[in-house]
Tab-separated table of C-alpha atoms and ligand atoms in Angstrom:
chain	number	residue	atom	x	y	z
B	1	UNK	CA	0.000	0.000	0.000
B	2	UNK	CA	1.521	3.425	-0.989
B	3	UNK	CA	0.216	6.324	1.541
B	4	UNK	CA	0.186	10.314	0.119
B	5	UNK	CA	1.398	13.035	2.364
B	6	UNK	CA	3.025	16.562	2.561
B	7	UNK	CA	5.364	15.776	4.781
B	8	UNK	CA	6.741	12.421	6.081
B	9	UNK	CA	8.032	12.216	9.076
B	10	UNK	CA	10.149	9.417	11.060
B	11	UNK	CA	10.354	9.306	14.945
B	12	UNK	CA	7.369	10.078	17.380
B	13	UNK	CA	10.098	11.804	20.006
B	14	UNK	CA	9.349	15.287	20.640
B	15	UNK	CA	10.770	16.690	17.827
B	16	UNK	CA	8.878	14.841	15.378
B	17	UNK	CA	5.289	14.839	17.335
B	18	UNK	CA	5.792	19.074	17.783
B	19	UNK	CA	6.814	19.066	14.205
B	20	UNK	CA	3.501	17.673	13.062
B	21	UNK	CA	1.282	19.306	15.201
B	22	UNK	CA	2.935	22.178	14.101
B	23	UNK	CA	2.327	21.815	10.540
B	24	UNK	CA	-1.606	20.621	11.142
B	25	UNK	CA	-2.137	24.125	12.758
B	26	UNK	CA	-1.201	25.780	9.693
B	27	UNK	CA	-3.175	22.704	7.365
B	28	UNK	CA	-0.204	21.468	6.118
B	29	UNK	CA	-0.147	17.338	6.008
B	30	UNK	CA	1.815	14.893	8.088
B	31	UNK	CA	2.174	11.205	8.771
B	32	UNK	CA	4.172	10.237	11.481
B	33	UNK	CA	5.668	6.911	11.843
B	34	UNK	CA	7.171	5.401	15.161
B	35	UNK	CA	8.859	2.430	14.959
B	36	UNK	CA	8.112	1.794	19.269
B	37	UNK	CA	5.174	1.297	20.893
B	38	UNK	CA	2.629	4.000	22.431
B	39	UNK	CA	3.505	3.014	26.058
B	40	UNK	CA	6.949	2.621	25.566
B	41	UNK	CA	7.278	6.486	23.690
B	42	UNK	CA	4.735	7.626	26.818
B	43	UNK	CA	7.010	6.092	29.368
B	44	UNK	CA	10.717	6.883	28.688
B	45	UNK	CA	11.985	8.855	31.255
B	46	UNK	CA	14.201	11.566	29.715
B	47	UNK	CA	14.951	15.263	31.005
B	48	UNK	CA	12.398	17.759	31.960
B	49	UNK	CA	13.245	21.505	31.757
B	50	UNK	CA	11.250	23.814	29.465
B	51	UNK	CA	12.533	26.582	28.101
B	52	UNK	CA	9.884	29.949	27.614
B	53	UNK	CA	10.478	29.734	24.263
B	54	UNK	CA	8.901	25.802	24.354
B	55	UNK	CA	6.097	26.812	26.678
B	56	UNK	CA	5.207	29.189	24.199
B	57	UNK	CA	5.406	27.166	21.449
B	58	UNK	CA	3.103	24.557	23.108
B	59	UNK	CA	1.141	27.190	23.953
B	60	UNK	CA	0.287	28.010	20.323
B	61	UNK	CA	-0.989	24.991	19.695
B	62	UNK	CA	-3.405	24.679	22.427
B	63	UNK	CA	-1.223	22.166	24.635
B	64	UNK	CA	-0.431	24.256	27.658
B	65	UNK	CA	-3.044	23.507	29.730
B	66	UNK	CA	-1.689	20.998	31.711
B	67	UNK	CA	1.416	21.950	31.719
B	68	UNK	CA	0.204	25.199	33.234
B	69	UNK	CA	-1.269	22.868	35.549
B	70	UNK	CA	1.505	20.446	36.206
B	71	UNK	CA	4.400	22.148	35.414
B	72	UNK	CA	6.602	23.899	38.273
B	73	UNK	CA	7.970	27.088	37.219
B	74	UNK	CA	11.482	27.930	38.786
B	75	UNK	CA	13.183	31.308	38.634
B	76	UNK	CA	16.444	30.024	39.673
B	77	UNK	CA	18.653	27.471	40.280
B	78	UNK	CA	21.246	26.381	43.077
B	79	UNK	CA	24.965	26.101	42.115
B	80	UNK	CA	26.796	23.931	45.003
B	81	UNK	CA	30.442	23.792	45.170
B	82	UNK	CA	32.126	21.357	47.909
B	83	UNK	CA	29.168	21.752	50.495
B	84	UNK	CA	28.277	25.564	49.639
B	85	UNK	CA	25.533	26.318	48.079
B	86	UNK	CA	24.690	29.889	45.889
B	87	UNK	CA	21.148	30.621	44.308
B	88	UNK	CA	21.682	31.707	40.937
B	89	UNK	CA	17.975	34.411	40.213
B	90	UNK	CA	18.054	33.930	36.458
B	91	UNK	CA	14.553	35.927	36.303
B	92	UNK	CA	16.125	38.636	37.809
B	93	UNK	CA	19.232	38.640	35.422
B	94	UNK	CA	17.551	38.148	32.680
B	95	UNK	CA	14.772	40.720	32.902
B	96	UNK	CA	12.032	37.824	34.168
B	97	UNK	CA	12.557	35.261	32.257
B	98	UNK	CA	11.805	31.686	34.380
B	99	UNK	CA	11.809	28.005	33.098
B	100	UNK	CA	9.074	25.232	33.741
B	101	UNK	CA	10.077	21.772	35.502
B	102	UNK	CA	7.778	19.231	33.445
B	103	UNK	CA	8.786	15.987	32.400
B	104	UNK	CA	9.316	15.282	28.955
B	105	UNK	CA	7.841	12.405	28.632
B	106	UNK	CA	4.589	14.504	29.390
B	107	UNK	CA	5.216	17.067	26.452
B	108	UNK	CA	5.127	13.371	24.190
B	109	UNK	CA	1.923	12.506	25.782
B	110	UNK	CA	0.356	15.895	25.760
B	111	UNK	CA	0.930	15.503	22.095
B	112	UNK	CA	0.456	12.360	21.045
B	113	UNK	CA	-2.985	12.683	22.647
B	114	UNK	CA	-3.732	15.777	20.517
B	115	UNK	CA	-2.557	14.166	17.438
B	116	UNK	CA	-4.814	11.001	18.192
B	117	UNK	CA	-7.778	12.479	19.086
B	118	UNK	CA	-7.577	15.221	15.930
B	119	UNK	CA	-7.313	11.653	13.833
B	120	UNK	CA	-4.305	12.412	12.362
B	121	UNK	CA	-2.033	9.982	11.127
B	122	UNK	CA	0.476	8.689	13.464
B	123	UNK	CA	1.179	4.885	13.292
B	124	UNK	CA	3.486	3.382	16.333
B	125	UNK	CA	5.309	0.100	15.751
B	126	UNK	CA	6.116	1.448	12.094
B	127	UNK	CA	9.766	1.258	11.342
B	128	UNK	CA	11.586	3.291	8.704
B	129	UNK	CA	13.219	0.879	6.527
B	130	UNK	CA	14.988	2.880	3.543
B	131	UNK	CA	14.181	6.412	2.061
B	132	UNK	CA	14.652	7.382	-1.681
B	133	UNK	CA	14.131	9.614	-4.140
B	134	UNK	CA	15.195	12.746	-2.036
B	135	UNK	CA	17.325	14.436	-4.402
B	136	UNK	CA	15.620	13.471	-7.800
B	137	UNK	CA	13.797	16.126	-9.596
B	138	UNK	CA	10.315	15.879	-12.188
B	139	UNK	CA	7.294	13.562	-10.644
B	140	UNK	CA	9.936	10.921	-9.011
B	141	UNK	CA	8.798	11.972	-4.852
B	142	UNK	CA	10.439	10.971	-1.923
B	143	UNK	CA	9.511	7.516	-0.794
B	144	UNK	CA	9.623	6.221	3.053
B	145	UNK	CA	9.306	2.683	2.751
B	146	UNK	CA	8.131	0.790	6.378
B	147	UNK	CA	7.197	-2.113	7.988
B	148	UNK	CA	4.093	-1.565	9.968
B	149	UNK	CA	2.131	-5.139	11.570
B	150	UNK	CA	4.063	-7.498	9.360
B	151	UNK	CA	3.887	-5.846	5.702
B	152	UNK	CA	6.453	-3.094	3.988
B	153	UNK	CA	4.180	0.047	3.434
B	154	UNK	CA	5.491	3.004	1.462
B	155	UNK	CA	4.581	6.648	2.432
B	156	UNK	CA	5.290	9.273	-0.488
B	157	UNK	CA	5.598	12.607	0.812
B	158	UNK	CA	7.189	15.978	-0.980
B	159	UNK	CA	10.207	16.275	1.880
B	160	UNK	CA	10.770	14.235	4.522
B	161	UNK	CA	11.403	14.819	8.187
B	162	UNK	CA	14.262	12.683	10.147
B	163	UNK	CA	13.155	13.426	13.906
B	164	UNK	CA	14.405	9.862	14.482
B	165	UNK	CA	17.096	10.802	17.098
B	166	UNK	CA	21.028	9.539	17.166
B	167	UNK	CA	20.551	5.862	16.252
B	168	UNK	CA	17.964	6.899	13.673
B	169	UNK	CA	18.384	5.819	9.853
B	170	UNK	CA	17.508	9.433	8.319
B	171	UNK	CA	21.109	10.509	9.193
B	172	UNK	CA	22.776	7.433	7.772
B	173	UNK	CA	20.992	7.854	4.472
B	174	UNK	CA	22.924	11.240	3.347
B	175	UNK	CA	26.134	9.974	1.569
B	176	UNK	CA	29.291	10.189	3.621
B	177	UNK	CA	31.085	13.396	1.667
B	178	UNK	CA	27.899	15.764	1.997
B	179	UNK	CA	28.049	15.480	5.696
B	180	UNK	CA	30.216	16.920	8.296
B	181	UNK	CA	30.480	15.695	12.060
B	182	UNK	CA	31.850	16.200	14.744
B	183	UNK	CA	31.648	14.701	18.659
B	184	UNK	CA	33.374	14.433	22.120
B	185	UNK	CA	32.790	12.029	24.177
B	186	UNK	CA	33.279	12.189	28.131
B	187	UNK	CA	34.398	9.929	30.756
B	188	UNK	CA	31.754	9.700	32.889
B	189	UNK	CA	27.864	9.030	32.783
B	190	UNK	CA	24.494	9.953	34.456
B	191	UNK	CA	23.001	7.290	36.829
B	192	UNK	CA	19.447	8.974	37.021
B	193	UNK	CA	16.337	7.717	39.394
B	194	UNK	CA	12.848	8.418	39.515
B	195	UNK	CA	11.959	8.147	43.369
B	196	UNK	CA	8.415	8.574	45.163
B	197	UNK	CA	9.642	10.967	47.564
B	198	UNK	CA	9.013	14.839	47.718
B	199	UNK	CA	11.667	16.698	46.686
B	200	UNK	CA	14.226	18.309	49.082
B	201	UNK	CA	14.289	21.723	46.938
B	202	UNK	CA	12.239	24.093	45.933
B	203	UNK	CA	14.492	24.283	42.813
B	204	UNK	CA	17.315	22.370	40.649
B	205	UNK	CA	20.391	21.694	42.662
B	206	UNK	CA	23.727	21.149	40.716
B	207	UNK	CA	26.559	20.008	42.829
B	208	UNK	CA	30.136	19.275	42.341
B	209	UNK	CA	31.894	17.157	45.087
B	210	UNK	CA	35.137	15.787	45.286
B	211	UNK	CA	33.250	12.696	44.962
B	212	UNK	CA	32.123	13.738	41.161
B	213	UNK	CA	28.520	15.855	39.968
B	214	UNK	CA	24.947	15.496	41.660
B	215	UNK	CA	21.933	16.665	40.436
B	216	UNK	CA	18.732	17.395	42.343
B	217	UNK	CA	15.307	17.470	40.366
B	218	UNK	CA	11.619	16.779	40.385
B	219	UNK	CA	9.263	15.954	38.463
B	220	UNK	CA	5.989	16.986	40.932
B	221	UNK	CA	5.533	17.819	44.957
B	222	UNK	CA	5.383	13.820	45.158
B	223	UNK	CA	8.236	12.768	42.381
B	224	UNK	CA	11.776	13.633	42.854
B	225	UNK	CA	14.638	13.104	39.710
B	226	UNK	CA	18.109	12.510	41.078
B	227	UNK	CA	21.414	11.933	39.179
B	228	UNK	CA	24.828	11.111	39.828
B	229	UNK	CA	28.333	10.827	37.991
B	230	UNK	CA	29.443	7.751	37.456
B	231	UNK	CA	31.770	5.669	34.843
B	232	UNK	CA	30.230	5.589	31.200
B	233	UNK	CA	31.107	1.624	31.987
B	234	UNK	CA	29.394	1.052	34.971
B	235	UNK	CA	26.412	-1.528	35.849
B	236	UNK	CA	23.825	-0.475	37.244
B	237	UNK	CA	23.595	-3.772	39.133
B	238	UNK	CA	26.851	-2.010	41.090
B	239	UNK	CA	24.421	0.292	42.279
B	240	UNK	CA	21.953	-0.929	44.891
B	241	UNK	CA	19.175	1.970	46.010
B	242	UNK	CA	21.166	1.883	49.557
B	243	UNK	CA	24.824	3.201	48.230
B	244	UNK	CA	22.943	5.446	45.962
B	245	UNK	CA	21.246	7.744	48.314
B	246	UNK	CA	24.391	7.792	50.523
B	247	UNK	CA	26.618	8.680	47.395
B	248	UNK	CA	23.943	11.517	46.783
B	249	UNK	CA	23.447	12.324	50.139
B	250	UNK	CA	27.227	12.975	50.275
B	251	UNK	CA	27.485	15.101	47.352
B	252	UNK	CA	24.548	16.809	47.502
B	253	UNK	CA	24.868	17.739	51.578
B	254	UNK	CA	25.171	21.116	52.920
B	255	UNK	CA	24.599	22.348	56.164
B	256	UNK	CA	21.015	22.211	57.783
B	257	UNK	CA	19.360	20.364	54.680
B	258	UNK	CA	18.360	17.049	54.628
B	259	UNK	CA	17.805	14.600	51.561
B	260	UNK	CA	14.542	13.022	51.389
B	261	UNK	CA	14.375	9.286	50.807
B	262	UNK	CA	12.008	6.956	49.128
B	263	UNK	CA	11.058	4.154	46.918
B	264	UNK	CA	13.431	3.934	43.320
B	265	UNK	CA	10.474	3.822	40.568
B	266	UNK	CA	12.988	4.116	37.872
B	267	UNK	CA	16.701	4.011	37.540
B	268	UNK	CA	19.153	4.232	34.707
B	269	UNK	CA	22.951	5.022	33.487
B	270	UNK	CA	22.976	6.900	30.383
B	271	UNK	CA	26.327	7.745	28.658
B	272	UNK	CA	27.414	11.604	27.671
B	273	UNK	CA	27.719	13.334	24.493
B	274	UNK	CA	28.359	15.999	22.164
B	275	UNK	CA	27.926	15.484	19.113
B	276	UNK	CA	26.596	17.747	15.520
B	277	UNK	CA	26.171	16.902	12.115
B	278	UNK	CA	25.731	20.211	9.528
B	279	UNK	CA	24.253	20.740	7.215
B	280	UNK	CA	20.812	19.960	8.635
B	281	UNK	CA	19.658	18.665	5.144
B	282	UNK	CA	19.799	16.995	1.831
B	283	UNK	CA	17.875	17.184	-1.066
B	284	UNK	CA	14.408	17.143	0.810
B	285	UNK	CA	15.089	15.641	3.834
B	286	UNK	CA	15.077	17.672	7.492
B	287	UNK	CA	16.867	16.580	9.890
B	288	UNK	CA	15.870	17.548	13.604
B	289	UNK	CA	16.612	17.577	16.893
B	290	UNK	CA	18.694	14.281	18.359
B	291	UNK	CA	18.861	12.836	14.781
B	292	UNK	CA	21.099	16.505	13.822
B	293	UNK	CA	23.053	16.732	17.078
B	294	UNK	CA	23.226	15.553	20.493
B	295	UNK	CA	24.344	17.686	23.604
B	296	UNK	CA	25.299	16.166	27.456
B	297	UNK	CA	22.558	16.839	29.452
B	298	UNK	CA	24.212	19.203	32.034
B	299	UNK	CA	22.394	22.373	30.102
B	300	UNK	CA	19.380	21.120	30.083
B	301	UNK	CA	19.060	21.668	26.184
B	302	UNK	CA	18.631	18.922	24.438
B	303	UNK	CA	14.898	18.550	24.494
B	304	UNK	CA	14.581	22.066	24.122
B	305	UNK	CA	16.959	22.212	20.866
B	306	UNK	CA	14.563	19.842	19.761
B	307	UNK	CA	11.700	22.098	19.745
B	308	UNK	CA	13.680	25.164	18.258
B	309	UNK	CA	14.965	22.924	15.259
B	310	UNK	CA	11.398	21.791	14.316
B	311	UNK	CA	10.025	25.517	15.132
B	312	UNK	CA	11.966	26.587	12.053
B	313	UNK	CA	11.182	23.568	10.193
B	314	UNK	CA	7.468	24.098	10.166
B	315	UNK	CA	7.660	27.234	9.425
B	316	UNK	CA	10.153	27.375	6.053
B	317	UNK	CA	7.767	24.098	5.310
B	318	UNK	CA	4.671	26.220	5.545
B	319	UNK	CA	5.801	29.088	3.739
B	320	UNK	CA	7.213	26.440	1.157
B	321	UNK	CA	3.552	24.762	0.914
B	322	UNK	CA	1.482	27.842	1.248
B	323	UNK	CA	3.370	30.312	-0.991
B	324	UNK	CA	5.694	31.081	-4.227
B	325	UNK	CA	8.126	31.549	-1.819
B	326	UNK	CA	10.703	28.535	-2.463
B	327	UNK	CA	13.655	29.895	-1.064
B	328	UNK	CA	13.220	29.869	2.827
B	329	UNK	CA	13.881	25.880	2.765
B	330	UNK	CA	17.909	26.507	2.172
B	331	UNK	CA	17.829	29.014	5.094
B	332	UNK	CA	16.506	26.048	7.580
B	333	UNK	CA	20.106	24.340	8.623
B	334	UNK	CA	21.685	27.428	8.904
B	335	UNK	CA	19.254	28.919	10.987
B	336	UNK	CA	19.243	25.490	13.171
B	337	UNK	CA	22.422	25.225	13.754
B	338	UNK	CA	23.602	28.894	14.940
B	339	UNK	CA	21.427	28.254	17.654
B	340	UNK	CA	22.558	24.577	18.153
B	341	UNK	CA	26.224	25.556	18.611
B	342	UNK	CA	25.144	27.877	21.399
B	343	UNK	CA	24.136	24.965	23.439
B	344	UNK	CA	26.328	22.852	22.479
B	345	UNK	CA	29.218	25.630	24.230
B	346	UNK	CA	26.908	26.320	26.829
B	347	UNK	CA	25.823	22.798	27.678
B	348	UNK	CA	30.328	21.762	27.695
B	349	UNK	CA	30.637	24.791	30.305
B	350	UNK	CA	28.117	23.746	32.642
B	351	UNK	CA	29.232	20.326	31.884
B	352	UNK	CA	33.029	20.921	32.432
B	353	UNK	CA	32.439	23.387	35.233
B	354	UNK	CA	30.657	20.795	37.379
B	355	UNK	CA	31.743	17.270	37.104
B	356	UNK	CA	35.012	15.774	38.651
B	357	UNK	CA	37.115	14.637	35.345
B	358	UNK	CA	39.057	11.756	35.831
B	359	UNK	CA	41.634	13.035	33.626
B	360	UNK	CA	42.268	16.373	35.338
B	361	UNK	CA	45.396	17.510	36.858
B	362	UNK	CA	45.859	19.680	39.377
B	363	UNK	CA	46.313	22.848	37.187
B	364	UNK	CA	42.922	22.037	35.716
B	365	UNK	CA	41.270	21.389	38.892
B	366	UNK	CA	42.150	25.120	40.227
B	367	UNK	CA	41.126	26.102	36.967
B	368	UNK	CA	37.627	24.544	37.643
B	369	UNK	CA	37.467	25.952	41.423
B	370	UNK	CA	38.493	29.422	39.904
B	371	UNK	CA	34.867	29.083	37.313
B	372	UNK	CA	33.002	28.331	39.891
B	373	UNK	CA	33.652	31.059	42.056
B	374	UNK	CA	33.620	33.214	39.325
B	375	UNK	CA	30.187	31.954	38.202
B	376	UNK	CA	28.799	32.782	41.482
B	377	UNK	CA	30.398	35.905	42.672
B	378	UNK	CA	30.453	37.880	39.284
B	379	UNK	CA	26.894	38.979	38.051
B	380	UNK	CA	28.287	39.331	34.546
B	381	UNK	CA	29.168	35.530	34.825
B	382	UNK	CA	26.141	34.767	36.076
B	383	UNK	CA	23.779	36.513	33.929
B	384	UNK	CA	25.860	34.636	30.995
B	385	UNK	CA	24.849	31.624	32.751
B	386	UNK	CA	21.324	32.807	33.027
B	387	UNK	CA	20.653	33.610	29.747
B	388	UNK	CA	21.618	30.656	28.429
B	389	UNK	CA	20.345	28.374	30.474
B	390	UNK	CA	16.681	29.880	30.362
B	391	UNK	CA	17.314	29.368	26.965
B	392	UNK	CA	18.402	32.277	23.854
B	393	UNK	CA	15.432	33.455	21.547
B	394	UNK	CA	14.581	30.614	19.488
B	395	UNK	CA	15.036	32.476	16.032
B	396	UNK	CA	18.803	32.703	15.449
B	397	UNK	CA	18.549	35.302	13.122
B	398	UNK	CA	18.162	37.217	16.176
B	399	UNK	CA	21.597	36.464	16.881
B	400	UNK	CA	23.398	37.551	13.569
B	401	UNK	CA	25.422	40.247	13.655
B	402	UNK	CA	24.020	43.357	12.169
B	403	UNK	CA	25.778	44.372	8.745
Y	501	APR	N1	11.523	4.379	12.211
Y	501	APR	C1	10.600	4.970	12.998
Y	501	APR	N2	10.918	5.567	14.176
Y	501	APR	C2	12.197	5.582	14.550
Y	501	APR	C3	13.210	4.984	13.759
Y	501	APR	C4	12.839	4.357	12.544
Y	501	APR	N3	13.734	3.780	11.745
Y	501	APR	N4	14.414	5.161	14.403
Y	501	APR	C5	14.144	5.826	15.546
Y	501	APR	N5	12.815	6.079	15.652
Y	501	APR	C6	12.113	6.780	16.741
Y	501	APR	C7	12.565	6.388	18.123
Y	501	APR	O1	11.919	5.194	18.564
Y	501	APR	C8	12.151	7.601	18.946
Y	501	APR	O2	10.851	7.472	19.468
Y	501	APR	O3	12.429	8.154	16.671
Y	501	APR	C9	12.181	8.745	17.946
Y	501	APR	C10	13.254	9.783	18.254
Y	501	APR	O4	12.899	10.454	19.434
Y	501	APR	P1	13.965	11.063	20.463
Y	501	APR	O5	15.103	10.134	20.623
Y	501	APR	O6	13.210	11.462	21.679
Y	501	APR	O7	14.541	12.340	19.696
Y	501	APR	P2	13.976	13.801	19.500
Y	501	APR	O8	12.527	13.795	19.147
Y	501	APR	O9	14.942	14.463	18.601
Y	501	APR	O10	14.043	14.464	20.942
Y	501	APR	C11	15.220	14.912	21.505
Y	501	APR	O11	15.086	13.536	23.399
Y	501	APR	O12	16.968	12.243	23.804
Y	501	APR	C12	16.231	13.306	24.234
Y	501	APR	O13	17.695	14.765	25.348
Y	501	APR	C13	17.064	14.502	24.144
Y	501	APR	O14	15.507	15.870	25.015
Y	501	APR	C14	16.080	15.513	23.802
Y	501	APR	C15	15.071	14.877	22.974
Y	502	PHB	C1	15.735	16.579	34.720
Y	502	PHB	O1	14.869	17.106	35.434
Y	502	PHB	O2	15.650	15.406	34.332
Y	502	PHB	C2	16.918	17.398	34.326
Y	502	PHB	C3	16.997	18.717	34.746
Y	502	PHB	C4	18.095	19.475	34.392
Y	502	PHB	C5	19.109	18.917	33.653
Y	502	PHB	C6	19.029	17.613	33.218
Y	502	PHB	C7	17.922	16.838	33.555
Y	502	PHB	O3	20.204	19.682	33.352
């Protein structure tokens, strides 16, 4: 069976889900295909700070209603270095600007709901098998060509979307010499739990210890999300619930506060990278969000450089669709990827700043201990901080330099 779109798009994540609702609010077309399940896209447990500029966005298309209900909004964070802890007041350094705590896993099902109950298409447990045709001209379109409950479909669609994250196959399809890459990796990776405890903060707590990084989040005045350094390598069978709330007790302790302890719900070690691909297409294939770049988690950007991407996306698509106006499409990775090399140097700086690197010497360690005060004593430093962590306006063009 061959299936007719505007735009096909691979990968039910956020970036591809936003992307499509998106493009229905302006009556452009979209099938989605997801090659997981329903529960198992509703129930990964990934980051969960919004920027304003993703609020808004979800906003626009009617889906911030229980997020406005749900979500916690938090006009600061705590820096803690060795046992001392400084509020950072981002809304006061950056004229008011705060950020929303709300899990995204959430944002999926907010929209995946949306999408289902406007009956537009969206098929889980559809993989993306092969993709052709995206740089041939005349009537030959692009073709996605799936498996979806035992049979190879094929959706035809004028451009397709890759919102299929890292290990995606819309990436892998652009031949080697028309893209460029680049990545780090680091040495250490995030053991994160889900506990049923109330949180011991009224907002995010990032802590370096001798020990290595912390992190204290939540998720709701019931849920709390905790992480901890540890070895890329490392089992997670090495970590019984017991050693890890004394390892974050320990690095997140400072004087008169007291960690909250509970039942484990969830717990996971994910490894840490950076990693970008430009240009952001190729012939008429997108790529967006996780399937274009990848940033460690320290920033709190990734999910929210998800959003931006697809942001522009729909709307050079749109203009492309609804208009003689050609032209915007080329404009799309350049656009994307200003913005996505802002995180990327903001998300290594908050990354390198705050976790213990096994490979430091001592010259790099004072180095580190120098940042940090710095971070917290200067208000130039800080604001830096602030701005980019409550996230930069989501149109880069903001950002180019005047001529
Ligand atoms: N066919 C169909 N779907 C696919 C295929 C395929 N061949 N390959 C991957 N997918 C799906 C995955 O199952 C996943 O649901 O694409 C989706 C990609 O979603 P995400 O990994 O969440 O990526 P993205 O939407 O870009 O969101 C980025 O997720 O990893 C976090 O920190 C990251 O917050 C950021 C956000
Ligand atoms: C989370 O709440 O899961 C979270 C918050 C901030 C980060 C990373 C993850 O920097």
């Amino acid at each position: 069976m061959t299936i007719k779109t505007q735009v096909g798009i691979i990968g039910a994540g956020p970036a591809g889900l936003m992307l499509s609702e998106l493009l229905a609010a302006q009556g452009v077309e979209s099938v989605v295909l997801e090659r997981k399940d329903r529960v198992y896209c509703e129930s990964r447990i990934r980051a969960g700070v919004l920027e304003q500029g993703t609020v808004d966005l979800l906003d626009s298309i009617g889906l911030g209603e229980r997020l406005h209900r749900e979500g916690l909004v938090h006009q600061g964070i705590y820096l803690q270095f060795n046992g001392n802890r400084h509020r950072i007041n981002m809304a006061e350094l950056t004229g008011g600007k705060c950020i929303t705590v709300y899990g995204q896993q959430e944002v999926v099902r907010d929209l995946i709901k949306a999408r289902l109950e406007g009956e537009r298409p969206l098929f889980f447990e559809a993989e993306a098998l092969s993709i052709e045709n995206l740089t041939s001209g005349g009537n030959r379109k692009p073709q996605v060509t799936f498996m979806h409950q035992g049979r190879n479909e094929v959706l035809e669609c004028e451009f397709v979307a890759g919102c299929d994250g890292f290990h995606g196959i819309a990436r892998a399809v652009i031949p080697k010499g028309q893209l460029t890459t680049v990545s780090r990796e680091y040495p250490f990776g995030w053991l994160g739990i889900l506990a049923e405890v109330p949180p011991s903060t009224d907002e995010l707590i990032y802590s370096f210890h001798k020990n290595g990084f912390a992190m204290h989040s939540l998720r709701s005045p019931q849920l709390s999300r905790l992480y901890l350094q540890v070895d890329p390598d490392d089992d997670i069978r090495n970590w019984p619930d017991d050693r890890i709330w004394s390892e974050l007790q320990i690095r997140l302790g400072a004087a008169d506060w007291v960690l909250n302890q509970g039942p484990i719900i969830d717990k996971g070690i994910t490894p840490m990278r950076s990693f970008m691909s430009s240009p952001m297409q190729y012939g008429r294939l997108f790529l967006a969000g996780d399937a274009a770049h990848i940033v460690p988690p320290t920033g709190a950007k990734g999910l929210n450089l998800a959003i931006s991407d697809v942001k522009v996306l729909a709307e050079v698509l749109t203009v492309n669709f609804t208009s003689d106006n050609h032209g915007l499409l080329e404009s799309y990775s350049e656009r994307c990827i200003r913005r996505a090399w802002r995180a990327q140097d903001f998300s290594m700086m908050m990354t390198s700043m705050l976790h213990l690197d096994p490979r430091s010497d001592s010259f790099e360690l004072e180095l580190q201990r120098s940042r940090q005060e710095f971070t917290v004593s200067s208000k130039a430093a800080a604001t830096a901080l602030s701005e980019n962590y409550v996230g930069i306006p989501f149109d880069s063009r903001i950002m180019m330099p005047k001529s």
